Every structure is written in C-alpha cells, then in structure tokens.
Coordinates of C-alpha atoms in Angstrom, one line a residue:
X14 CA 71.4 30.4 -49.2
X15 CA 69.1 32.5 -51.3
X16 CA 69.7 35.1 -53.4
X17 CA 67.4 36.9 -56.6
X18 CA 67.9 39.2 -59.4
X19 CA 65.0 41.4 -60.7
X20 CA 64.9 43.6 -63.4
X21 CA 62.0 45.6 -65.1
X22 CA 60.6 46.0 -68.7
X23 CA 57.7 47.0 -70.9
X24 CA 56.2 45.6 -73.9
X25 CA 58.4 46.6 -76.0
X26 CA 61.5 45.4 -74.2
X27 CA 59.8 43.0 -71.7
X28 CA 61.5 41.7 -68.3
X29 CA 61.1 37.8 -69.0
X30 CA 64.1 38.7 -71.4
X31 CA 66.3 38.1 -67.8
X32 CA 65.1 34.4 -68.8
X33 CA 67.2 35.1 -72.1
X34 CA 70.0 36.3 -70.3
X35 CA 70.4 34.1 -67.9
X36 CA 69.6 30.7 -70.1
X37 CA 67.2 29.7 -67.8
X38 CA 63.4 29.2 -68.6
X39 CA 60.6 31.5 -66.6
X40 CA 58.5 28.8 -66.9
X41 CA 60.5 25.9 -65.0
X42 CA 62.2 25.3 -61.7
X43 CA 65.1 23.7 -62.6
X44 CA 67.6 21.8 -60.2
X45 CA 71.5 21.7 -60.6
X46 CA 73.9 20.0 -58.7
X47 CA 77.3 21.8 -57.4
X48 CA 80.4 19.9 -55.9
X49 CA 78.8 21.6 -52.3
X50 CA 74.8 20.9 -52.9
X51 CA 71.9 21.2 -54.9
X52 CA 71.1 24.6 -56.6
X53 CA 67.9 25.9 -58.1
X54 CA 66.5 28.3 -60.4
X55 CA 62.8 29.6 -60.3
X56 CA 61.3 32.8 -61.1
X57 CA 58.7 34.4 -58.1
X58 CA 57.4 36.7 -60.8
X59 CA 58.1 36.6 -64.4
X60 CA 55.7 39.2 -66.5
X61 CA 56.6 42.0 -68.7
X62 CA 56.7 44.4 -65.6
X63 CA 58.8 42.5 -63.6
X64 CA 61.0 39.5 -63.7
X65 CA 62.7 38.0 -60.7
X66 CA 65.2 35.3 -61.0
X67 CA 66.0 33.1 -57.7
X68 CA 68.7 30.8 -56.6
X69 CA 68.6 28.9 -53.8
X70 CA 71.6 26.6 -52.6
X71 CA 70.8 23.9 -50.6
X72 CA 74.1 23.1 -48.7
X73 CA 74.9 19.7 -47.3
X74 CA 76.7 21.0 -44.3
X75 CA 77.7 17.2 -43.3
X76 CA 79.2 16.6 -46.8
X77 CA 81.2 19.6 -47.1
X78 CA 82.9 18.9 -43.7
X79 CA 83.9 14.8 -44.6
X80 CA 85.4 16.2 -47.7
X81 CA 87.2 18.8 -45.3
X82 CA 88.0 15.3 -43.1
X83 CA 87.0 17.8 -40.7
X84 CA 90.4 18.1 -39.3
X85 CA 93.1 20.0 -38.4
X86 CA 90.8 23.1 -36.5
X87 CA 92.0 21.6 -32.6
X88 CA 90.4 19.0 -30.4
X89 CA 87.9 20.8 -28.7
X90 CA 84.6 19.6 -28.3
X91 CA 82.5 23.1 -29.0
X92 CA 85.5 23.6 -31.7
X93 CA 84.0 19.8 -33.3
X94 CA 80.5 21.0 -33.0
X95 CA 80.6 24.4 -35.1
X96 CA 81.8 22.2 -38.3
X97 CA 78.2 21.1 -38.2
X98 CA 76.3 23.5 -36.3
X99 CA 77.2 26.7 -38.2
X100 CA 75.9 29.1 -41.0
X101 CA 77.2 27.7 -43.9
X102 CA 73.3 26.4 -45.7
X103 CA 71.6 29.9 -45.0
X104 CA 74.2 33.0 -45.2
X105 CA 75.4 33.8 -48.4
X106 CA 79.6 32.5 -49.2
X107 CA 82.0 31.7 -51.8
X108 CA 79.9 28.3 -52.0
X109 CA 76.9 30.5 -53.2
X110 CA 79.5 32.2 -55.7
X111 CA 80.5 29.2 -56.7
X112 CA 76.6 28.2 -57.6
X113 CA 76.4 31.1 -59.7
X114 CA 79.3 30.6 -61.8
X115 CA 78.2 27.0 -62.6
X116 CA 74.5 27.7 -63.2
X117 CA 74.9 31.1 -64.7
X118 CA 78.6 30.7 -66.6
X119 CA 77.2 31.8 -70.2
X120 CA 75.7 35.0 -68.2
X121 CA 78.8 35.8 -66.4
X122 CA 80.4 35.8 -69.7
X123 CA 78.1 38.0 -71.0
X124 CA 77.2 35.4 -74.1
X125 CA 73.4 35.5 -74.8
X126 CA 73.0 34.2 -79.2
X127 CA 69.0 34.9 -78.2
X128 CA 69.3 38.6 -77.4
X129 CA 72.9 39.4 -77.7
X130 CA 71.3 43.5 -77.7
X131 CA 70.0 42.8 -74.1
X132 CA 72.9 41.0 -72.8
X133 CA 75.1 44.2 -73.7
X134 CA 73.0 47.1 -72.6
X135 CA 72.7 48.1 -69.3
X136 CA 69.4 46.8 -67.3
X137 CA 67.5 48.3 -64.5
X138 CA 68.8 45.9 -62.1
X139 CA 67.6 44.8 -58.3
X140 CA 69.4 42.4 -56.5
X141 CA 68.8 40.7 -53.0
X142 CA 71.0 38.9 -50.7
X143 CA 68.9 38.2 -46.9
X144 CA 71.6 36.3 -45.4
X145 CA 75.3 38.1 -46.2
X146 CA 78.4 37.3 -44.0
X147 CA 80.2 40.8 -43.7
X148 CA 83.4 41.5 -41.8
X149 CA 83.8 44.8 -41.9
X150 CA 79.9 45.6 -41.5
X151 CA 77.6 47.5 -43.7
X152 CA 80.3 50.2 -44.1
X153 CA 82.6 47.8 -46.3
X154 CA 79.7 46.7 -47.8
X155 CA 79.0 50.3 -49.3
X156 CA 82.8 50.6 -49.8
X157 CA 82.7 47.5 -52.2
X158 CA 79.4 48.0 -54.0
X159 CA 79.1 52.0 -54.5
X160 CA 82.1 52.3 -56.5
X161 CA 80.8 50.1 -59.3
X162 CA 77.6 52.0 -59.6
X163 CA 75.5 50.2 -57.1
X164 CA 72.7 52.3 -54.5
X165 CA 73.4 50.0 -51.5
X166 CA 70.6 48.9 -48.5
X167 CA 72.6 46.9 -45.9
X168 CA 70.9 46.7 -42.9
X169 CA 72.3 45.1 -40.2
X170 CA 70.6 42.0 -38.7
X171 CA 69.9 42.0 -34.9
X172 CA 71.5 38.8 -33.3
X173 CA 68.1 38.8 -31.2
X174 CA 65.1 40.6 -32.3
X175 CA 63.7 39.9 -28.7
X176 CA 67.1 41.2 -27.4
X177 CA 68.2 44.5 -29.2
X178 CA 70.2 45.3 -26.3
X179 CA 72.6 42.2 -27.5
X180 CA 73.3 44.7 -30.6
X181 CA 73.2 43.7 -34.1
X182 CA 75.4 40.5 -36.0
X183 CA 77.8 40.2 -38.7
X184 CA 75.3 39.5 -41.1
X185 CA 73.3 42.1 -42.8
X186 CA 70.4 42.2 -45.7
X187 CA 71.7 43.4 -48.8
X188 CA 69.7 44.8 -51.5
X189 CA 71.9 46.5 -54.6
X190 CA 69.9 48.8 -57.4
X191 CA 71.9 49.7 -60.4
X192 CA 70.4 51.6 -64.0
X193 CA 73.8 51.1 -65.4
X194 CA 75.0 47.6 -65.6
X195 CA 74.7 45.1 -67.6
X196 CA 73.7 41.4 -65.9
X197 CA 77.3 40.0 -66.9
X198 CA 78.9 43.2 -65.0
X199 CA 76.3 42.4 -61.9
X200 CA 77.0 38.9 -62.0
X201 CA 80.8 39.3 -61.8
X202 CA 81.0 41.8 -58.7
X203 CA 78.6 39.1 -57.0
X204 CA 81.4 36.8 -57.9
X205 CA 84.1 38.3 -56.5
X206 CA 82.5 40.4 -53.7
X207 CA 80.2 37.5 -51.9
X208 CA 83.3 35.7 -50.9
X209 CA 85.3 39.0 -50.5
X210 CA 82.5 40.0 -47.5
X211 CA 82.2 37.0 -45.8
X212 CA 86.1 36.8 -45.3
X213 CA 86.1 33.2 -46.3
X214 CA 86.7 30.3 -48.9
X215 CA 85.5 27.2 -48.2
X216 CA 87.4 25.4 -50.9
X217 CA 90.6 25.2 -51.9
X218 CA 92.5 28.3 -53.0
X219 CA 94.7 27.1 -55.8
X220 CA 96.9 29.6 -58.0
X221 CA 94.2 29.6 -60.7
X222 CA 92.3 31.5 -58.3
X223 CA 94.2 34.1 -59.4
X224 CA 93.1 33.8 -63.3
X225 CA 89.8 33.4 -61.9
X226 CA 89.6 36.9 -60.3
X227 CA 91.1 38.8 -62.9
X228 CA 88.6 37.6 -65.3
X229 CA 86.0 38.5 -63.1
X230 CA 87.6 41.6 -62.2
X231 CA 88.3 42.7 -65.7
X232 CA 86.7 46.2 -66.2
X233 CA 86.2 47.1 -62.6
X234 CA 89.0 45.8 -60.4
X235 CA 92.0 47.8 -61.4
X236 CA 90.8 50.9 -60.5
X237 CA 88.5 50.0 -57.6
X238 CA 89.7 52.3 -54.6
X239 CA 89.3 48.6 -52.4
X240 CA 91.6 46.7 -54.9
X241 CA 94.1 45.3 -52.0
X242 CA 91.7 44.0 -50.0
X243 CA 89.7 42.4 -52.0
X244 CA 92.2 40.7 -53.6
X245 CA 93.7 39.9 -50.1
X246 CA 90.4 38.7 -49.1
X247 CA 89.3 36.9 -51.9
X248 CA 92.5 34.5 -52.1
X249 CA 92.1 33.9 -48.2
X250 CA 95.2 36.4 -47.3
X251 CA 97.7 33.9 -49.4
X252 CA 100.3 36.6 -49.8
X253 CA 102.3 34.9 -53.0
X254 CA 99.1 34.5 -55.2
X255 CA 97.6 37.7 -53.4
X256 CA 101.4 39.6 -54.4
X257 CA 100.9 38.0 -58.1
X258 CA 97.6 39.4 -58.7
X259 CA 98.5 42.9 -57.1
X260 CA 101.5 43.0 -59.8
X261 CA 99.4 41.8 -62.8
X262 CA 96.6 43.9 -61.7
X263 CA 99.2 46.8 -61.8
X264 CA 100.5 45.5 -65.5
X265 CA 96.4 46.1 -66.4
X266 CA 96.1 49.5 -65.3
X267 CA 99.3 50.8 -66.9
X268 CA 98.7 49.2 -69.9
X269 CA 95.5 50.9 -69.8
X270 CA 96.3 54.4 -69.3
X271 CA 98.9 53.8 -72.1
X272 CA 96.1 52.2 -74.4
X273 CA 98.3 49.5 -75.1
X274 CA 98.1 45.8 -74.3
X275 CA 99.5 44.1 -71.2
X276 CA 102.3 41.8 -73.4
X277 CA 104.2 45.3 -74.4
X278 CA 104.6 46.2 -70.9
X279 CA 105.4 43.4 -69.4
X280 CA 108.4 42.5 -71.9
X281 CA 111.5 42.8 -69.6
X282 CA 112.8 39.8 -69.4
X283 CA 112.0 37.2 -71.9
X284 CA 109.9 33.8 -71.0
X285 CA 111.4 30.6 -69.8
X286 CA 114.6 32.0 -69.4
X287 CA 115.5 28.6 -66.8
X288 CA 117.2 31.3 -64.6
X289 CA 115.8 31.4 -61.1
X290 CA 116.0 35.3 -60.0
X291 CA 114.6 34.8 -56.4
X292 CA 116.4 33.0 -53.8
X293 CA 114.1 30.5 -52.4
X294 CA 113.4 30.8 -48.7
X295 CA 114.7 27.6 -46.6
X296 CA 112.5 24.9 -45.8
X297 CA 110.7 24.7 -42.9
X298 CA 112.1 21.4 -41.5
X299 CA 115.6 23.0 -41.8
X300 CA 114.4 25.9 -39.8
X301 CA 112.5 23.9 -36.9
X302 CA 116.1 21.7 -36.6
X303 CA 118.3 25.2 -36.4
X304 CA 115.5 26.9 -33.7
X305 CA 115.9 23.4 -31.5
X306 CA 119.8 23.5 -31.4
X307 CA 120.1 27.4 -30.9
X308 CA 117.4 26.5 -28.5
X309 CA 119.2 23.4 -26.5
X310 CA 123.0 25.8 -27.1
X311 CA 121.3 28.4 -25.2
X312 CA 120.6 25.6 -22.2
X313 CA 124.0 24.6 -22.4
X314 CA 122.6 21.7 -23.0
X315 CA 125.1 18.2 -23.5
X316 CA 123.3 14.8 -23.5
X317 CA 120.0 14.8 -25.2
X318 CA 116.8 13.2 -25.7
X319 CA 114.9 13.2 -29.0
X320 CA 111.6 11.7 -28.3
X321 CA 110.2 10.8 -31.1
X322 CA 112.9 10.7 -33.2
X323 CA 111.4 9.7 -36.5
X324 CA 114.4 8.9 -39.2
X325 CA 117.0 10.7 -37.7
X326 CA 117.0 14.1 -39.2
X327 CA 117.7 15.9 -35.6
X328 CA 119.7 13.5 -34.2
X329 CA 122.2 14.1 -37.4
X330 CA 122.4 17.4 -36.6
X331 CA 122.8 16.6 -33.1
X332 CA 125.7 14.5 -33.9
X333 CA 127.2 17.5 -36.0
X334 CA 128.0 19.2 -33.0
X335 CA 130.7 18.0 -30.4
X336 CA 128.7 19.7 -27.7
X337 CA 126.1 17.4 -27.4
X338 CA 128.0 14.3 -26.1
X339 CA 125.1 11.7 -25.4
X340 CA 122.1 11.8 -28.2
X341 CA 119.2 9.2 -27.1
X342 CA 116.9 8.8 -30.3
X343 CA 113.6 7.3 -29.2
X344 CA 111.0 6.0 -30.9
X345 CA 108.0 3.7 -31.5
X346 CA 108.3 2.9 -34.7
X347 CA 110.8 0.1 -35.2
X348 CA 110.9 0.8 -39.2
X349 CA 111.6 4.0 -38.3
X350 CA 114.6 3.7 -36.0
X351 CA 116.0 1.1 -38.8
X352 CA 115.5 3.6 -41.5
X353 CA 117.8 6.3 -39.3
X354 CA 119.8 3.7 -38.2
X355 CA 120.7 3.0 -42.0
X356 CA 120.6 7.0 -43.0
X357 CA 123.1 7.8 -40.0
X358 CA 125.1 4.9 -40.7
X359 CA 125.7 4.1 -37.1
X360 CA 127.3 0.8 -38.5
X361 CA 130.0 2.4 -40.3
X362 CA 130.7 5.1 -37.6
X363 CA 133.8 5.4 -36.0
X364 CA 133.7 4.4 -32.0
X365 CA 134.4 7.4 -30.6
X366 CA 131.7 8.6 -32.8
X367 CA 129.1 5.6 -32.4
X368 CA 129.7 6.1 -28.1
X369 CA 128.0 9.5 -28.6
X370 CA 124.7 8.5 -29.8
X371 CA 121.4 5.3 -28.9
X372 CA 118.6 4.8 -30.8
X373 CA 116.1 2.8 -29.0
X374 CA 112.1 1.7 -29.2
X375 CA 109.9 2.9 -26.6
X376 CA 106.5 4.8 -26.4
X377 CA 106.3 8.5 -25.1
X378 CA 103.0 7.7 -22.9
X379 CA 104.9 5.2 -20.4
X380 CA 107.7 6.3 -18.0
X381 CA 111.0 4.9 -18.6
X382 CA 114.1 4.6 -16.7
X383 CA 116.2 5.0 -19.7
X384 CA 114.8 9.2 -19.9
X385 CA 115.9 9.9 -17.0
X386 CA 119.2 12.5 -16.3
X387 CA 119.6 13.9 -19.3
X388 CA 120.3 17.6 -19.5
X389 CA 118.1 18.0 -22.4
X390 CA 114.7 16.5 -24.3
X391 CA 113.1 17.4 -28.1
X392 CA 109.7 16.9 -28.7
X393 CA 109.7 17.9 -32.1
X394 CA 106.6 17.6 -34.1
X395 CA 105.5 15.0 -31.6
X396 CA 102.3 15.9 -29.6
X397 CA 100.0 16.4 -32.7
X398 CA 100.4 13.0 -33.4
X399 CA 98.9 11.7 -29.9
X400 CA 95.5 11.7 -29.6
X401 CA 94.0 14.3 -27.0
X402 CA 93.4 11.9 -24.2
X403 CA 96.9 10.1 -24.1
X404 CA 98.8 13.7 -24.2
X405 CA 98.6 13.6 -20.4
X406 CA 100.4 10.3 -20.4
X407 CA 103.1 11.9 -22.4
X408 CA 103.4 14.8 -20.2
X409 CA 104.2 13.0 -17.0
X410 CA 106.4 10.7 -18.9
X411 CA 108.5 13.6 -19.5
X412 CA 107.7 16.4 -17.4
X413 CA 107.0 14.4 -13.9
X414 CA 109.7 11.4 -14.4
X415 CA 112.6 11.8 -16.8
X416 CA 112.6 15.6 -15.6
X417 CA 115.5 17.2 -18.0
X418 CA 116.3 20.7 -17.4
X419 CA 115.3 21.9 -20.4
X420 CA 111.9 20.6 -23.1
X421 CA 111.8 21.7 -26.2
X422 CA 108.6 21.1 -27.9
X423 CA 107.1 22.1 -31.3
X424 CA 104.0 21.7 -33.1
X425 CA 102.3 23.5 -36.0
X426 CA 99.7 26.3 -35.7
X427 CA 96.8 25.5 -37.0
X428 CA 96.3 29.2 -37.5
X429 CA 98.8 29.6 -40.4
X430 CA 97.6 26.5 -42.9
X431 CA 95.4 29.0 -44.8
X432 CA 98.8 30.2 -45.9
X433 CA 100.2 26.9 -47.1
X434 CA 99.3 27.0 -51.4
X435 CA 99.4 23.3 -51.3
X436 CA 97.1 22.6 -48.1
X437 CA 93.3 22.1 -49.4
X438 CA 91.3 24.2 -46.7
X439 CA 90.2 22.2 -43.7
X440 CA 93.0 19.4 -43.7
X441 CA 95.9 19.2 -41.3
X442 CA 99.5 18.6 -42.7
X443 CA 99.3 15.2 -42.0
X444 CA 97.0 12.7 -42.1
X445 CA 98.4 11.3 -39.0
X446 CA 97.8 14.4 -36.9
X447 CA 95.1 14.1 -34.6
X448 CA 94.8 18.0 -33.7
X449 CA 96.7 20.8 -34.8
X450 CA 96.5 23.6 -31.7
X451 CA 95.7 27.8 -32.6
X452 CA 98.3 29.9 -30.9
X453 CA 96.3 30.1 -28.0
X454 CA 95.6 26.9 -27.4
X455 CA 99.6 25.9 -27.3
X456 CA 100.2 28.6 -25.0
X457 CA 97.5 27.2 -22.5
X458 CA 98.9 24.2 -22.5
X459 CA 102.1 25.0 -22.2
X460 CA 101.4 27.2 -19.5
X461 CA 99.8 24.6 -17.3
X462 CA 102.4 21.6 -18.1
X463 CA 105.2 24.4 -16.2
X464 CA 103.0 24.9 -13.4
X465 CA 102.1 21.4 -12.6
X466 CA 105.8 20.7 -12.9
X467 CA 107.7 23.2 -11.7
X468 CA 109.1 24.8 -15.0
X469 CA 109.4 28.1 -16.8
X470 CA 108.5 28.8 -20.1
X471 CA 109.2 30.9 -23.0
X472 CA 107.4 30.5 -26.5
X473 CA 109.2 31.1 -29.9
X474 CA 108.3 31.6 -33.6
X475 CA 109.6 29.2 -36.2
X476 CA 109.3 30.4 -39.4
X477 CA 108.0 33.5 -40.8
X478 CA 105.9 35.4 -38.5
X479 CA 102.8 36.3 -40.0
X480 CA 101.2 39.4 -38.6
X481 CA 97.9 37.9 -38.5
X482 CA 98.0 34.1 -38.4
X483 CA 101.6 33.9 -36.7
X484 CA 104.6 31.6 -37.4
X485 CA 104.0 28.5 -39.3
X486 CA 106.0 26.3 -35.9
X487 CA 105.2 27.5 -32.7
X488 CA 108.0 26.3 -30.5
X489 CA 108.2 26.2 -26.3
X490 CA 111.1 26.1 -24.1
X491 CA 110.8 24.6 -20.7
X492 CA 113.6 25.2 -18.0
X493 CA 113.4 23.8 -14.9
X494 CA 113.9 26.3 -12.3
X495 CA 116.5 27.2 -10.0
X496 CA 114.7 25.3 -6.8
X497 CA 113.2 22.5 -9.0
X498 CA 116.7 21.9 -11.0
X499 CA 118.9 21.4 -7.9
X500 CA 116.2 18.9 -6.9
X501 CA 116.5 17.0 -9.9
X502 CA 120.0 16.6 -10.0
X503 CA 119.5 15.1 -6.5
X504 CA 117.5 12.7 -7.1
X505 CA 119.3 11.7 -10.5
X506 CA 122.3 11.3 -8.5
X507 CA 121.0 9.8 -6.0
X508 CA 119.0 7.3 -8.5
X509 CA 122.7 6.6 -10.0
X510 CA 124.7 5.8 -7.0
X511 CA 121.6 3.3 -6.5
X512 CA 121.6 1.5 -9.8
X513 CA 125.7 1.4 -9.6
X514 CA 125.2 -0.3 -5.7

C-alpha cells in the first residue's frame, strides 16, 4: 500500500516544514512496525518548492490471516485461497488507516511544538492514493471528498489494460488537491474515508470505534451530506454502535447550532440511573429452540430425534410438551449426555415421565438401527461442527437410513457475524466449527440432500432478518413427500414386525 502527501512552499515559508508537521525527518527513511506490517516514511522530494511525504505499508498477508485463524468464511477451496491470494499488501484499507494513525498520531492531532503556526494554517495540499478500494466507484469517491474542500481525480483502473472491453475495476487512482486545509484536517478525512471506500475493516470493530470516529470526524462529520453512510460503513454496518454514533452525532450538531456544549443537551435523564429503559431482545439459543418446536408442531410431529443433543437444552423443551411422546437425545460426547442427564434430572423423574425420553451415545456419520421410525429428527447446530468431508456420512445416516418425515437442521450464516459486537472479524463462533456456510451455500446444500433423498424443503430465518447479511440461524425443514413417506412407513413397519418375530 502506498500513499504520499505533498505540499508546496517558498523561502520564506519552505515545504520541508511538512517534515515539522508530520514529526518525521526529510532526511531519513524511517521504519515502523504496525500490529498488520512494517510501515515506512521517506520523502521522494523534499526542497523548498516541493515536499512529498510517502508511506508505504508492507502487509504480511499470511500473518494477518493466522491471527484471523482464517476461519469461519466456508469450506471451499477457491473461498481458502482468496485469504492469501487477495489485494490486501497493494490497495489502500483500514490497515493503511490504521498505519497512519500510528505513525502520524501527533499530526492527526494537529500538535506540532516546532511550528505550531504551520500546523494550524491551511497548506497547499496534494495527496495520492494509486491503489484505492471503492464500492460505490469514483462517484462516491467525489461524494466523500468534495464536500470537505477537496478537487478530486479518481480515475477508474481498467481490470486489463490489454482487455478494455472487460471494463474497468473497483479500484481507482485517487489524487485529492486542497488550498484550504490544514494537514491535521487532511489526515483525518484519510482516516475515516480510506476504510469508508473500501467497504471494509479488517480488524475488530469494537464500541470504541465509535469514540474513534467522532474524534476524527470532529469538525466535518456532522454536517457532511454522506454522514449515514459513512458512519454505516466505517463500523462495518454494526447497527447498535452505527445507531449510537448517528444519535451522538445528532447531540453535536444541535448543540452546535445552539452554540452550546453537548452535556446541556443531552441532560434528560441523569447518569447511572441502574434502571434498564430497553427491553433486551431474547437470546438467540431461546429463539433457535422456539423455531424447532413450532417447526416439529407444524409436522405433527410425536417421537423425536435430537441428534446431537449436546446438554439437553432441546430435549427439555421437548419434554415440556406432552405432544412429543418419545425424545431420543443422541450424542457423541459421553460427558455430555452425563451433564444433561444430571441437568434433566432423568433420575429423579417420575416414570411416566422418565418412559418419554433416551439419551444415548452414538456418532451422526454411522447408520444406526436405533434412528430409525421416528416421526421427527433435530440437527440443531450440528453440521458446522463436522468437517467437510464426513458431512456426506451424516447425510445418509439420516437422510438415506433412519428416514424421519420431517429434518430440522440449523446452522449459522456466516454472512451475519460482521454484526455480532463481540465476534473479532474473521473468527467463527466457535472454535470447534469447521465451516460456517453464506446463505447460499446452505440453500445448495440443502437443496441437493432433498433431491438425492426424496424430500421437500423449505428454509426459515432465525433471528432478526437483516436486510443485507440475513438472519443470524438459517434453519431448513425437510418433509418427506407424499410417495416417499408412505414408503417409509412401509418399510419401518415392516422392519418392526421383523425385529418382534
């Protein structure tokens, strides 16, 4: 990633001050290392003319995607292969923003004790980016930039100079003139905006990210006519911290147009009150459990399967319900089944109770006798946790041999971690999961387990349905059909009458 700042001077006020400014020598390449590379500092030219500063990141792709454990994005191989192969060392990103707030932080700040006159007068100003990411094109480039004084070049960059018919890429070369900002101003719109453009964090977006972008944005961002989304953008679409900012940024601009500080307008209800205002949304687990059961109520549904049973959360609820007459709980793990045997206190329960419900060891990717002719089997949170090549082991387990009317399956979608505040980017929600599957990639799969086996299939959202990145649970319910479900109940029947003779 490279990027340089010029400016121009005389004798009397000569460019080489930009060395002042930016606490950074004309006379040295310097080195500095960042928690994503190395960065350094030199000057191309550095007379009284013309100064340029330049900082180039070098980005140790293979580093940044072990601290990412370089999980959680699916199983594919090409899907593997861009975490390495990609654009991250050469196109400008919030890893480049992130260089210049740790090599230039007393700039950004405006604090220069050297030439504290320079650092708070505008500066003829030329700035060049050759590599920037931009969604949205050179159009939302101008949209960002002009506003705060800036004459914008962005000139698109052709995917194929040998091949213009292929049309241009998302990248474009930037080059920003200004007479009428100061280097701390500049510095800060680079900030916010390089990360804003490319769409992207490639760091965790904790709620200080929030501090961090006002500061930056202090001066400029209240009043930009792109205020939403770059403060959408910029904390990776998180809508609580993005909601947070949008209200404090609002608390800013009244208090401005009222010339009075932020503290008097924001004094309705007095701090650390202890009273919680906001009901808090239900938990996600509780949500996954109450889509299953409408799901296996809606079957008609009576003796069930949990596959996978874990502790014992499901088959509780399973047990809270006189419908479901038979729960099987099935899992690998014997510590497991002995902490739900202990949480459901199976041996406290009464008999009647007790006859209702079987908690037994046994591994999803082997067909077993014991699955079979029940009207009713939960995969919940299950197929993640199978690595890619034993899923088709599973799938006949289930699908081709203990043959239930009805599957219910959930797994997460990959697609909605960037909303999760506690989820660092580029990790799955468990360290056990060995894939975590995009929208798409569920329904594929589910769509070609019912074909192979006969079954129909209907997909539902768990959780909040994000227009953009979808529910946090994708669920699928498999029915067998009407031909396929008369021949199972043949064969279970006559696979009884056998085991009885």
């Amino acid at each position: 990633m490279f990027l340089t700042i010029s400016t121009r001077g005389d004798a009397a006020h000569p460019a080489t001050d930009l060395g002042y400014l930016l606490h950074k020598h004309p006379g040295k390449a310097q080195t500095f290392s960042t928690s994503h590379g190395t960065a350094h500092v030199f000057y191309p030219r550095a007379d009284d003319a013309v100064c340029t500063a330049a900082l180039l990141l070098e980005v140790d792709a293979v580093a940044l995607v072990r601290k990412g454990k370089g999980r959680g994005r699916g199983g594919a191989p090409d899907a593997a292969l861009a975490q390495y192969v990609n654009d991250r060392p050469y196109a400008a990103s919030s890893l480049l923003a992130v260089a210049l707030s740790g090599v230039f932080s007393s700039a950004l700040r405006g604090v220069c004790a050297a030439r504290p006159e320079r650092a708070a007068a505008p500066l003829p100003l030329r700035v060049e980016v050759p590599a920037l990411p931009a969604r949205g094109g050179p159009d939302l480039v101008r949209k960002l930039f002009e506003p705060l004084g800036w004459t914008v070049s962005a000139e698109p960059v052709a995917l194929d100079a040998e091949f213009p018919e292929w049309g241009d890429s998302r990248y474009v070369r930037l080059a920003l003139e200004s007479e009428a900002l100061t280097l701390a101003e500049a510095l800060r719109h680079l900030y916010v905006l390089l990360p804003v453009l490319d769409d992207a964090k490639h760091y965790w977006v904790a709620p200080d990210e929030v501090d961090k972008l006002l500061r930056a944005g202090e001066g400029w961002l209240p009043t930009h006519p792109e205020q939403k989304l770059i403060t959408s953008r910029y904390l990776s679409r998180r809508w609580s911290l993005t909601r947070q900012a949008m209200e404090r940024l609002e608390l800013v601009r009244l208090a401005e147009a009222d010339d009075s500080e932020v503290e008097t307008i924001d004094n309705a209800v007095p701090e650390d009150t202890g009273a919680e205002t906001e009901e808090k949304p239900a938990p996600l687990a509780v949500l996954r459990r109450e889509a299953i059961l409408a799901a296996l109520r809606e079957a008609g549904a009576a003796r069930v399967l949990d596959l996978g049973c874990g502790q014992g959360e499901l088959v509780r609820e399973l047990l809270r319900d006189t419908r479901f007459t038979e729960i099987l709980g099935v899992d690998v793990s014997v510590r497991a089944l002995a902490i739900a045997s202990r949480r459901l206190g199976l041996d406290r329960m009464g008999e009647r109770q007790a006859a209702r419900v079987r908690l037994v060891q046994g591994s999803l990717a082997y067909t077993d006798r014991r699955l079979k002719g029940y009207d009713a089997a939960v995969l919940s949170e299950v197929i993640e946790h199978l690595d890619l090549p034993r899923l088709p082991a599973l799938e006949y387990a289930v699908f081709g041999h203990a043959r239930p009317r009805t599957v219910v399956v959930t797994t997460p979608n990959v697609e909605y971690n960037v909303r999760w505040e506690t989820l660092a980017a580029g990790h799955a929600r468990h360290g056990d999961h060995r894939f975590e599957w995009t929208r798409e990639e569920f329904r594929s799969w589910a769509a070609a387990v019912a074909g192979r086996h006969g079954y129909e299939v209907r997909l539902v959202p768990v959780g909040p349905d994000d227009p953009e990145v979808g529910p946090p649970t994708q669920m699928a319910v498999f029915h067998l059909g009407t031909e396929n479900a008369g021949t199972a109940r043949k064969t279970d029947g006559a696979q009884k009458e056998a085991e009885a003779a």
